[in-house]
PDB file of C-alpha atoms in Angstrom:
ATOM      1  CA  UNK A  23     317.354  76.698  18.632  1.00 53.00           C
ATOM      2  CA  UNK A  24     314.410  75.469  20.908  1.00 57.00           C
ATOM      3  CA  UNK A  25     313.120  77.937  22.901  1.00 89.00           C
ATOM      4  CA  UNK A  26     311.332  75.862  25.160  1.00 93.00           C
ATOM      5  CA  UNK A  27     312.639  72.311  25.667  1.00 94.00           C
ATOM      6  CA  UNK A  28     310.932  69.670  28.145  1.00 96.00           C
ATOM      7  CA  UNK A  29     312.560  66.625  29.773  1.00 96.00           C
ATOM      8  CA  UNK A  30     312.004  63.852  29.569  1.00 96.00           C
ATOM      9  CA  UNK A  31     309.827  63.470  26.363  1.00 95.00           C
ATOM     10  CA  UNK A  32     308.336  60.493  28.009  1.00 96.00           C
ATOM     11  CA  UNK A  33     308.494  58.494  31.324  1.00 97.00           C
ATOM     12  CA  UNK A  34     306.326  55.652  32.707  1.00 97.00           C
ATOM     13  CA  UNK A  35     306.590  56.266  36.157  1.00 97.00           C
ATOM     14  CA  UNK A  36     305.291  53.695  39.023  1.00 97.00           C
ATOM     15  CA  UNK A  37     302.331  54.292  41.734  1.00 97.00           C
ATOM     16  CA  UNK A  38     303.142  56.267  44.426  1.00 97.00           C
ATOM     17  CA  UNK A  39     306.432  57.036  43.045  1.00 97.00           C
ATOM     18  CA  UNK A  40     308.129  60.569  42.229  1.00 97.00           C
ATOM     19  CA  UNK A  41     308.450  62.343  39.331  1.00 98.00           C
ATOM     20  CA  UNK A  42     309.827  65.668  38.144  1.00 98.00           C
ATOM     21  CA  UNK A  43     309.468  67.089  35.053  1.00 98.00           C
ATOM     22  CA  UNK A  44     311.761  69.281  33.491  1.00 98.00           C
ATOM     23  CA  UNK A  45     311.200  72.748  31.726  1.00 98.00           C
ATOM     24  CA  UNK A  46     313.641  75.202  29.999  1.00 97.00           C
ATOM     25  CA  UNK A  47     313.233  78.561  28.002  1.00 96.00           C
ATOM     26  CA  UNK A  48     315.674  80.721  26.455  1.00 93.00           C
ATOM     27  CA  UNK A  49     313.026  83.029  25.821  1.00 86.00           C
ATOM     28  CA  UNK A  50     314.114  85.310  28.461  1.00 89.00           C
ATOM     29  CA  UNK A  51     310.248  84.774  29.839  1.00 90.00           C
ATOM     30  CA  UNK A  52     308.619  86.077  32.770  1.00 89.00           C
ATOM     31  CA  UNK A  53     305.945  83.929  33.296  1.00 91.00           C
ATOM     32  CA  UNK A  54     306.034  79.761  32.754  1.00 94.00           C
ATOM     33  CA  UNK A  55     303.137  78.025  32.928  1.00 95.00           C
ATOM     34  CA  UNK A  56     302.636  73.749  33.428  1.00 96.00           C
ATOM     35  CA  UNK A  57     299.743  72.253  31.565  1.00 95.00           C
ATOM     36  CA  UNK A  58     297.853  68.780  31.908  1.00 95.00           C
ATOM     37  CA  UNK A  59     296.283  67.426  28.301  1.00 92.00           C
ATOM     38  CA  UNK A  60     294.462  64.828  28.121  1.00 91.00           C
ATOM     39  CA  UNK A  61     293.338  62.381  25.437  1.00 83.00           C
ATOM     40  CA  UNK A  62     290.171  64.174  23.127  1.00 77.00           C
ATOM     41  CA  UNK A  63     290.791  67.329  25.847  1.00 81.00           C
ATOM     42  CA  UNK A  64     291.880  71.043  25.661  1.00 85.00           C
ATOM     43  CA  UNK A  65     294.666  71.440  28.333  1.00 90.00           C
ATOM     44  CA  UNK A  66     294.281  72.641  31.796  1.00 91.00           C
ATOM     45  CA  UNK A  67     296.872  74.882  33.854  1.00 91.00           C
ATOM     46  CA  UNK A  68     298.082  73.037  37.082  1.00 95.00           C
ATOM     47  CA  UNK A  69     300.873  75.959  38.226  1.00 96.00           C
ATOM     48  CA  UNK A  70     302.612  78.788  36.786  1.00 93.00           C
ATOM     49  CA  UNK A  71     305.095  81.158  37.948  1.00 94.00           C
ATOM     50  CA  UNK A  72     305.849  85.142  37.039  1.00 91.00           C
ATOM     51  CA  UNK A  73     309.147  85.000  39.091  1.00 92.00           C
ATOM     52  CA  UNK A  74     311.889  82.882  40.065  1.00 94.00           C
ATOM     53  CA  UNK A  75     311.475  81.679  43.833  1.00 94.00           C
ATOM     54  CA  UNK A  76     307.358  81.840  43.236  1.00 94.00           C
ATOM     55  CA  UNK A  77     304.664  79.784  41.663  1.00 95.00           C
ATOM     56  CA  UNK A  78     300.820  79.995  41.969  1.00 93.00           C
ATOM     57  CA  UNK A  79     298.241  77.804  41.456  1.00 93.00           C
ATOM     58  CA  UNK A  80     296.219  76.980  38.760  1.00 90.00           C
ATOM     59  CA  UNK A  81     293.155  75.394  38.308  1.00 88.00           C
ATOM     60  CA  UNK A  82     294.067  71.820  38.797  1.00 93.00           C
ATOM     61  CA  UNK A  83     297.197  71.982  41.636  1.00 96.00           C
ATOM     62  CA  UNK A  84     296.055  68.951  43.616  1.00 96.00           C
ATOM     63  CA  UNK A  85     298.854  66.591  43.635  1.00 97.00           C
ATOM     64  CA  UNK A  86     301.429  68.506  41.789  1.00 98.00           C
ATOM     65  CA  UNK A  87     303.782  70.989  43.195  1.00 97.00           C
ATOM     66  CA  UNK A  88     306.014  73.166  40.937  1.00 98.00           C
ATOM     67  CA  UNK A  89     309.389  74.901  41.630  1.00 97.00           C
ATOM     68  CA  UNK A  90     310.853  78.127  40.094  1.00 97.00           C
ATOM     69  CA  UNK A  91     315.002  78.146  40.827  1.00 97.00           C
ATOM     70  CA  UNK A  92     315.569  80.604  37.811  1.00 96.00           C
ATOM     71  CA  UNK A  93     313.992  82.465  35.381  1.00 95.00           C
ATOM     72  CA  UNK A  94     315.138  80.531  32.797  1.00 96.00           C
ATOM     73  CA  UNK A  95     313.964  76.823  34.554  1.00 97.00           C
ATOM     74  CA  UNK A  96     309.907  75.356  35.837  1.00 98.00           C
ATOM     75  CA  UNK A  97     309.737  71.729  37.268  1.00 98.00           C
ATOM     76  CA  UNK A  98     306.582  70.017  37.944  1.00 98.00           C
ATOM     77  CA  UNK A  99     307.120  67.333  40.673  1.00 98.00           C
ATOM     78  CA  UNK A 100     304.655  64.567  41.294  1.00 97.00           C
ATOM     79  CA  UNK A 101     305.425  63.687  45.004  1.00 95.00           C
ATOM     80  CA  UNK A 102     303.276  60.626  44.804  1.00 97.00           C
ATOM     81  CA  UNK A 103     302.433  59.675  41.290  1.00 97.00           C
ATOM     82  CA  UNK A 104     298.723  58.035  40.415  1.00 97.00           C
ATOM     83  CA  UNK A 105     297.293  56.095  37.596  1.00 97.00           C
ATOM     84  CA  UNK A 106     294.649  59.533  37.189  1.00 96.00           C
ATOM     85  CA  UNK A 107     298.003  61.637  36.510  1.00 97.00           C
ATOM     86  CA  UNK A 108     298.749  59.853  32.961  1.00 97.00           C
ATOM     87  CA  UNK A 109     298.558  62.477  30.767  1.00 96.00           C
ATOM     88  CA  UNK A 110     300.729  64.691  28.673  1.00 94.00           C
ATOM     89  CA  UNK A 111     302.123  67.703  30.241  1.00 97.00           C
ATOM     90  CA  UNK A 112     303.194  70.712  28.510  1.00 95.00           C
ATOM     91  CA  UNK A 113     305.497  73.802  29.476  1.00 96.00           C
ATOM     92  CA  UNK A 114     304.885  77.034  27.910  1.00 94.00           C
ATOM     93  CA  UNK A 115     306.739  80.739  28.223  1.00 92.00           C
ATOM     94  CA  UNK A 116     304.668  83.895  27.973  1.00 88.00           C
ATOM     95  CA  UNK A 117     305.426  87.489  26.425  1.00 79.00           C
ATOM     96  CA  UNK A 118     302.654  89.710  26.218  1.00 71.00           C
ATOM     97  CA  UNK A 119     299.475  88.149  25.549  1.00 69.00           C
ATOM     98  CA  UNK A 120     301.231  84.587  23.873  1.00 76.00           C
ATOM     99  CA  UNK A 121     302.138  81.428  25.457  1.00 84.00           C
ATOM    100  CA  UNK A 122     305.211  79.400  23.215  1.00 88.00           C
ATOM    101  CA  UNK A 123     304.836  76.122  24.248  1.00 91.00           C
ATOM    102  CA  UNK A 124     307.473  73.007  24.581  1.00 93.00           C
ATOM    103  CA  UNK A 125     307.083  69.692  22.853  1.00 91.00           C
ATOM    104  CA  UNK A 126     305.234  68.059  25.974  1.00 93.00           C
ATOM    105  CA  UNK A 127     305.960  65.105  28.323  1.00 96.00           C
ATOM    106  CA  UNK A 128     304.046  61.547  28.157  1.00 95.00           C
ATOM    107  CA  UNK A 129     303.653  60.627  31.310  1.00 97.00           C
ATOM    108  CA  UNK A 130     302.637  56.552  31.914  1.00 97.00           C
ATOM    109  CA  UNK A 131     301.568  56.110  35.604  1.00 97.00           C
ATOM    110  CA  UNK A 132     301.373  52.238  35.889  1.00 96.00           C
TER     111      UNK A 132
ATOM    112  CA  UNK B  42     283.143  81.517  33.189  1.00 81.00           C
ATOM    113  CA  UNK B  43     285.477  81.462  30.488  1.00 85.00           C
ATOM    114  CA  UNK B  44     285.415  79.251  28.129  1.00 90.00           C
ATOM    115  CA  UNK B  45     285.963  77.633  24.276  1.00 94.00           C
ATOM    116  CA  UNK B  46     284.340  75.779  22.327  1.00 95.00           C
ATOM    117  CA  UNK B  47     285.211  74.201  18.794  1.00 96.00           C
ATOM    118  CA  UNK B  48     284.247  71.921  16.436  1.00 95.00           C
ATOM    119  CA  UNK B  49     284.835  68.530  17.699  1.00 94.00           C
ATOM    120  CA  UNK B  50     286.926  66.108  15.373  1.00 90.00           C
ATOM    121  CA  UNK B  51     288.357  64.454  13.535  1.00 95.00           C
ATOM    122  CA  UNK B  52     287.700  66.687  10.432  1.00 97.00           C
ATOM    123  CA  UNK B  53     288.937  64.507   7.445  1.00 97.00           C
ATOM    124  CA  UNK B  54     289.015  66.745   4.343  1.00 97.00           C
ATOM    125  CA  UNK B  55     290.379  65.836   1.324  1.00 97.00           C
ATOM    126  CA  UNK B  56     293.743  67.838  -0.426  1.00 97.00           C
ATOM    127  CA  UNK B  57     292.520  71.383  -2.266  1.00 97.00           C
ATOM    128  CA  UNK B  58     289.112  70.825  -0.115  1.00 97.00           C
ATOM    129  CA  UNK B  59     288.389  73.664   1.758  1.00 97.00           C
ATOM    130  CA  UNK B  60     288.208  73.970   5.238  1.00 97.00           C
ATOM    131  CA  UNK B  61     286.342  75.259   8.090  1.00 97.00           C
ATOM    132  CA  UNK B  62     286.690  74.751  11.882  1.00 98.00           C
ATOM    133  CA  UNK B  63     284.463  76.607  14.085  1.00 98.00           C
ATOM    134  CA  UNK B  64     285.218  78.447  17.431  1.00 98.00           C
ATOM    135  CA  UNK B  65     282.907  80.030  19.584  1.00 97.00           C
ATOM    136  CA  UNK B  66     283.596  81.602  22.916  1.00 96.00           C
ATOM    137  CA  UNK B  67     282.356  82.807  26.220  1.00 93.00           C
ATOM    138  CA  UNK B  68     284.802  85.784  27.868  1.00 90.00           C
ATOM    139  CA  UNK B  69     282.771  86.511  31.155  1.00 85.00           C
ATOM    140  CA  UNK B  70     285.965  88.000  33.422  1.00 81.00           C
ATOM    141  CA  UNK B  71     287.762  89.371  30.174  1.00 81.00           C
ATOM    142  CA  UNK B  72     287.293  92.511  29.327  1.00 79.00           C
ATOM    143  CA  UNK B  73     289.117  92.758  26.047  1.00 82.00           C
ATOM    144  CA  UNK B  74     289.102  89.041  24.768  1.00 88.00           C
ATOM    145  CA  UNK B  75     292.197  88.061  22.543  1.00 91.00           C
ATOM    146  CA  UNK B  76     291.434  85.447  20.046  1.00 94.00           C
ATOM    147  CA  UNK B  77     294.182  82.684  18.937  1.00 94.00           C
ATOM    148  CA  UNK B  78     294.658  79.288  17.062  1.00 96.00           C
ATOM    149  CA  UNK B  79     297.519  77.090  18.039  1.00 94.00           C
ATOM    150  CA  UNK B  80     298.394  74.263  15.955  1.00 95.00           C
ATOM    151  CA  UNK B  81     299.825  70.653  16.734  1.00 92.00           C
ATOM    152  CA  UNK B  82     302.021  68.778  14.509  1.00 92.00           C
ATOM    153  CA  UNK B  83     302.368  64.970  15.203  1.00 86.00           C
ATOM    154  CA  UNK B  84     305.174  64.358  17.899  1.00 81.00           C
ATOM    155  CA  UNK B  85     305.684  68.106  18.528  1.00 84.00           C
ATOM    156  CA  UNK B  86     304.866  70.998  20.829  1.00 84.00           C
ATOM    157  CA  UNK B  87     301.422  73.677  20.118  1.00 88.00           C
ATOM    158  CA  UNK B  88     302.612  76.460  17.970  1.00 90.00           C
ATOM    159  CA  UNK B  89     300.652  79.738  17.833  1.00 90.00           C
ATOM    160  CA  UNK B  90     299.320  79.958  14.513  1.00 95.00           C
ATOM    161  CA  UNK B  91     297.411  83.613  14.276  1.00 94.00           C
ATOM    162  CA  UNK B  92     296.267  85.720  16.942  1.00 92.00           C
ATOM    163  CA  UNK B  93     293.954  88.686  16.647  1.00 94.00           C
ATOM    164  CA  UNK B  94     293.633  91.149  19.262  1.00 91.00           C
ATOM    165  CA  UNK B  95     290.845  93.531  18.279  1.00 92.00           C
ATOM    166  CA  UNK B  96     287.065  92.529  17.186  1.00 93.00           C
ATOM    167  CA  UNK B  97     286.453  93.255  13.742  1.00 95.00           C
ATOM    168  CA  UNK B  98     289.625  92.161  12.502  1.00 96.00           C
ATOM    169  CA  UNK B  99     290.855  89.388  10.729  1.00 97.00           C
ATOM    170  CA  UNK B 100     294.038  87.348  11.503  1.00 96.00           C
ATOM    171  CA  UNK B 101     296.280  85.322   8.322  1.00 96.00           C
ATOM    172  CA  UNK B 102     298.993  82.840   8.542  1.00 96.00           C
ATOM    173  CA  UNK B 103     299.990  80.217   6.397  1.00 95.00           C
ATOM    174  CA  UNK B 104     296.833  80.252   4.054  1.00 97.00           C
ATOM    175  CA  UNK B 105     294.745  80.037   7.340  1.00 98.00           C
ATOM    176  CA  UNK B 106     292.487  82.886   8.152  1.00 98.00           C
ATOM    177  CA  UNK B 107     290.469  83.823  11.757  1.00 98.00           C
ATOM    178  CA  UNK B 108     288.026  86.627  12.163  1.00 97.00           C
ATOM    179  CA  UNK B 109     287.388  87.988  15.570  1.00 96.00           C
ATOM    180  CA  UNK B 110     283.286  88.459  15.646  1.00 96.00           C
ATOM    181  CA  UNK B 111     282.114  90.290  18.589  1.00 93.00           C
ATOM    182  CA  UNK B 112     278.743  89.852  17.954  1.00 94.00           C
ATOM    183  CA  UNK B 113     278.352  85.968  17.446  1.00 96.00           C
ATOM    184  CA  UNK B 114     281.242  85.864  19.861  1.00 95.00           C
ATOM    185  CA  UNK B 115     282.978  83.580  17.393  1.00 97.00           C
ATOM    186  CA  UNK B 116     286.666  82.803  15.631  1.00 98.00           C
ATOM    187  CA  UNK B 117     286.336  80.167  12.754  1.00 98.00           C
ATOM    188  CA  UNK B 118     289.152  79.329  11.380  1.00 98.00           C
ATOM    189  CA  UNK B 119     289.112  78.583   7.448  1.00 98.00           C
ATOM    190  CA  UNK B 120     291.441  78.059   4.309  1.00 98.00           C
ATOM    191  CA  UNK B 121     290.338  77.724   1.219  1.00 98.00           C
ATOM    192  CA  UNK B 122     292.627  74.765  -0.036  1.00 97.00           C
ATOM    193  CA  UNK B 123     294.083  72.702   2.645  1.00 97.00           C
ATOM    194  CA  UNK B 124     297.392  70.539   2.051  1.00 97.00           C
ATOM    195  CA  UNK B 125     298.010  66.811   3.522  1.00 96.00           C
ATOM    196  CA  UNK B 126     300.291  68.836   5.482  1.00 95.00           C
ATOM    197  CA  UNK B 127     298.298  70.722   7.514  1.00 97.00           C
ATOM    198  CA  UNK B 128     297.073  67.458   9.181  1.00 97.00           C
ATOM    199  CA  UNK B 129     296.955  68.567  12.923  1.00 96.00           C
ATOM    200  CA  UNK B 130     295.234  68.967  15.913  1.00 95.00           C
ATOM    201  CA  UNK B 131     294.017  72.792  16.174  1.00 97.00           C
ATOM    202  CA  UNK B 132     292.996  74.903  19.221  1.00 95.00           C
ATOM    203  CA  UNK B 133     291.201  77.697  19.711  1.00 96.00           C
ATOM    204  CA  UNK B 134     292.020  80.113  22.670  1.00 94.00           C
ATOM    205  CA  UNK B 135     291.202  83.418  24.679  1.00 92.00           C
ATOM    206  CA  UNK B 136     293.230  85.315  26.632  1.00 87.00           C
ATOM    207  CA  UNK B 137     294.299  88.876  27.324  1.00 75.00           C
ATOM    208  CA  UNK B 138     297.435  90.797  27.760  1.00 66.00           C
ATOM    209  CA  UNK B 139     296.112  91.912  31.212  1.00 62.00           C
ATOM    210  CA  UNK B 140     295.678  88.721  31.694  1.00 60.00           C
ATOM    211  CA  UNK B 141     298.350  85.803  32.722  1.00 69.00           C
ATOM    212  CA  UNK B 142     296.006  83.153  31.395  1.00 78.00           C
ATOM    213  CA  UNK B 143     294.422  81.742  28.405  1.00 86.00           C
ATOM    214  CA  UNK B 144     291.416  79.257  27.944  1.00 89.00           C
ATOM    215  CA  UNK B 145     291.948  76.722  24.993  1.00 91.00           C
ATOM    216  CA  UNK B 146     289.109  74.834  23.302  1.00 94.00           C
ATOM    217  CA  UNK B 147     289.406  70.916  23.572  1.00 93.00           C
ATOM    218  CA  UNK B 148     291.217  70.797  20.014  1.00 94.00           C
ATOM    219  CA  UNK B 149     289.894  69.619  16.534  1.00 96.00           C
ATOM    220  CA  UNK B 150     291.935  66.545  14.881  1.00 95.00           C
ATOM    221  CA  UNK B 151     292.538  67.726  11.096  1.00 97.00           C
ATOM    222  CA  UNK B 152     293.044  64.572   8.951  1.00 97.00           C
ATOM    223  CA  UNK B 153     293.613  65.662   4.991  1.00 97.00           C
ATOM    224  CA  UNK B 154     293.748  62.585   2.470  1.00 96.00           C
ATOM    225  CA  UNK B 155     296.143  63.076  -0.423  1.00 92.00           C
TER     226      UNK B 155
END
C-alpha cells in the first residue's frame, strides 16, 4: 500500500566502503528526489531526477551519485562511504507542488 | 536565498494544551511561495500535513491549522487541544509548483505528556 518504500531501513556500512540505497514509488511520479537529515537538522537535497536515464544535482552532491533505471526506481550510491555521511536519508516522489516521502534509511558509517 | 525558519524544540505541551509552532520564511527566487507542514511520526517517513497555496488563506487538517501571511511572511501552525498523539517532529516548508524544489525548516520536536 506504500507508495514510496526505501531499502534498507538501516545499514552500518564501513569506511571507504559502498553503499546503495534503494528507492521505490508506485506513485506513477515524475520527479524523485534523495534527501540527507541530520540529527536537530531540516533535510538537504543531494540529487533528484525528472526522468528515467537522468538525475541532477542538488545542493549537497559531493560524494553521492544517484541512478534513475525507471520511472518507478532512484538509488543513491555512496562509492566510498565516510564517517561525515551518517545520516538518515530519505526518498520522496513529487506531483505538482508535493513531495510524498519514504520512511528513510539510517545510515551508520563506522 | 530561500529559506525556513521555525521554532526550535522540543515543545513539550501537556494533553488539551494548546499549541503553537511558529514558521517564518524568506522566498527570494519564488515568485508565488507555497506554504506546507509535514509531520514525523516516530520510526516513520514525513507526511504532508496541510499545504496552502495562496496568501491570505488558511490551511486545516487533523485539528491543525496554518495561515499563509504575506505580510509577516509567516505560517504558524496551531491547534487548540493537542493529543499525546500528535507527539512528532514538524516541518515547515516552501516550494512552488513551478518549482521542482522545496526548502524545509530544521523541524520542531512535539513532546505532549498525557
Amino acid at each position: 500500500e506504500a507508495a514510496v518504500t526505501q531499502s534498507p531501513r538501516s545499514k552500518v556500512a564501513v569506511t571507504g566502503g559502498k553503499v546503495t540505497l534503494s528507492c521505490h514509488q508506485t506513485n506513477n511520479h515524475d520527479y524523485m528526489y534523495w534527501y540527507r537529515q541530520d540529527t536537530g537538522h531540516g533535510l538537504r537535497l543531494i540529487h533528484y531526477s525528472y526522468v528515467a536515464d537522468s538525475t541532477e544535482k542538488g545542493d549537497i552532491p559531493d560524494g553521492y551519485k544517484a541512478s534513475r533505471p525507471s520511472q518507478e526506481n532512484f538509488s543513491l550510491i555512496l562509492e566510498l562511504a565516510s564517517l561525515s555521511q551518517t545520516a538518515v536519508y530519505f526518498c520522496a516522489s513529487r506531483t505538482g507542488g508535493s513531495q510524498y516521502f519514504g520512511p528513510g534509511t539510517r545510515l551508520t558509517v563506522l | 536565498g530561500d529559506s525556513v525558519t521555525q521554532t526550535e524544540g522540543p515543545v513539550t505541551v501537556s494533553e488539551s494544551e494548546s499549541l503553537i509552532i511558529n514558521c517564518t520564511y524568506s522566498a527570494t527566487s519564488i515568485a508565488y511561495p507555497n506554504l506546507f507542514w509535514y509531520v514525523r511520526y516516530p520510526g516513520e517517513g514525513l507526511q504532508l500535513l496541510l499545504k496552502v497555496i495562496t496568501a491570505g488563506q488558511k490551511g486545516s487538517s487533523r485539528g491543525f491549522e496554518a495561515t499563509y501571511n504575506k505580510e509577516t511572511t509567516s505560517f504558524h501552525l496551531q491547534k487548540a487541544s493537542v493529543q499525546e498523539s500528535d507527539s512528532a517532529v514538524y516541518y515547515c516548508a516552501l516550494g512552488e509548483n513551478s518549482n521542482n524544489r522545496i526548502f524545509f525548516g530544521d523541524g520542531t520536536q512535539l513532546v505532549v505528556k498525557p
